[in-house]
Structures are given as structure tokens and as C-alpha cells.
Amino acid sequence: MVYSLPLGKRCYLAFKRGVDIFGSLLGLIICSPAMLLCALLTKVTSKGPVIFKQKRVGKDLREFDCYKFRSMYVTAPNVATSHLNVESQQKMVTKWGKIMRKTSLDELPQLFNILKGDMSFIGPRPSQPRGIEDDLIDARLSYVPSPVLVRPGLSGYAQIYLNRDNDPERKARYDAYYVAHLSLWLDIKVFLLSFLVLFGFEPGR
């Protein structure tokens, strides 16, 4: 059973939604030149669509289309990358895609997901649906309060502190910690650390 969050945290989430709307609109304006460049380079460097849409699980286990600039070849299988070894992943990623992934430029289209209300700037990273990432979904549901009670994020506490650790139990534990300690200060902390991680900084666990 998934319990609801206390009133104080629900009020904070309403405030956070307002910040997400303002921030995503501002981000789309500021990042529009970079997004246009990414779209152009994605189109001319490999065959296939510019935007890659993938079903993800959001708040209250509702599915939505998550947007990214396509970084893989169109022949890549639709599986969770956590289920593949590094060598297999690298073979499926285009040369330009590797650059976008390293700099997180491939995730810029998720600003539209934030604006729509599918996602937030900060929150647990969205899992893939049942049949692909059952282990992570079940692990998240085992906690109270559950990470599925909040919108998934462009960046998150588990993503920052676990980096490339794909163990679903550890991910769920860190996601649950984030929800249990949900606050403006924690969101600001994760937001700032997200930028440091892009430059190779690894926060202590």
C-alpha cells in the first residue's frame, strides 16, 4: 500500500511545481540555441528521428513519454541500460550521442516534460515500465513514504550520490531518503551538486 505524504510536504510540492513551471520556461528560452544545435547534429550524424520518446513511470505509477535527444542508433534494443554492460552500451551509442550523454545535453528536451508536469527538476529518476524495470519499481514501493509519491526528476539524490551504481535496492533506498527528507534545502543541495557532477565531482555517500 502506498501512503500519502504529510500536509506540509504536499504544500511544499505545490510550491515546487510553481518553481518547475517558471524554471522550465526560463530554461527553454536560455537553452534554445543549444537545443537547436543538438537537434541539427543529431540529424546529420546518424539516421533516425531527432527526439527519442520512451515510456517512463512517473508520479503515482502513471506512465508518460519521456523526451531525449536520440543518442543511440535506431537499431538499439529497447531495454534498461542498467541491464547491459558498459561495452554493450557503448556499441549502441552514436559518436555525437556519447558527447551529449557525457554533458547531459541529451536530456534537455525533458524541460518540456517538466513544463507539462510529467517531471520535476529534482526527484527520483523515472524508471522504465513494468516488464523492464520491475525490480526498481517493486523496491520503491517497499518504502514508506514511497518515491512514487513525487514527480520523477531531471536529477535526483540517488543519481548524485550513487552515480553509475545501478543496484535497484540501493537506488530505491536513496530515493526513499529523498522523499522522507523532502525540503527546499535538499532540492537546492541536489541541484547544485548536479552541476558539480558534470565536471567529475563525486559527492561522498
PDB file of C-alpha atoms in Angstrom, residues 56-58 64 66 110 119 123-128 133 136 140 152-154:
ATOM      1  CA  ARG A  56       8.620   6.029 -18.231  1.00  0.00           C
ATOM      2  CA  VAL A  57       6.882   5.668 -14.882  1.00  0.00           C
ATOM      3  CA  GLY A  58       6.030   8.898 -13.082  1.00  0.00           C
ATOM      4  CA  PHE A  64       4.366   9.185 -19.694  1.00  0.00           C
ATOM      5  CA  CYS A  66       9.981  10.941 -21.665  1.00  0.00           C
ATOM      6  CA  GLN A 110      12.980  16.880 -20.663  1.00  0.00           C
ATOM      7  CA  MET A 119       8.612  15.553 -14.196  1.00  0.00           C
ATOM      8  CA  GLY A 123      13.276  13.940  -7.840  1.00  0.00           C
ATOM      9  CA  PRO A 124      13.845  10.191  -8.259  1.00  0.00           C
ATOM     10  CA  ARG A 125      14.900   9.358 -11.808  1.00  0.00           C
ATOM     11  CA  PRO A 126      11.930   7.898 -13.729  1.00  0.00           C
ATOM     12  CA  SER A 127      12.032   4.137 -14.132  1.00  0.00           C
ATOM     13  CA  GLN A 128      11.010   2.230 -17.213  1.00  0.00           C
ATOM     14  CA  GLU A 133      12.398  -2.427 -14.540  1.00  0.00           C
ATOM     15  CA  LEU A 136      13.301  -0.927  -9.231  1.00  0.00           C
ATOM     16  CA  ARG A 140      10.500   1.772  -4.431  1.00  0.00           C
ATOM     17  CA  PRO A 152      10.440  11.985 -11.070  1.00  0.00           C
ATOM     18  CA  GLY A 153      13.313  14.382 -11.630  1.00  0.00           C
ATOM     19  CA  LEU A 154      15.770  15.532 -14.243  1.00  0.00           C
TER      20      LEU A 154
END
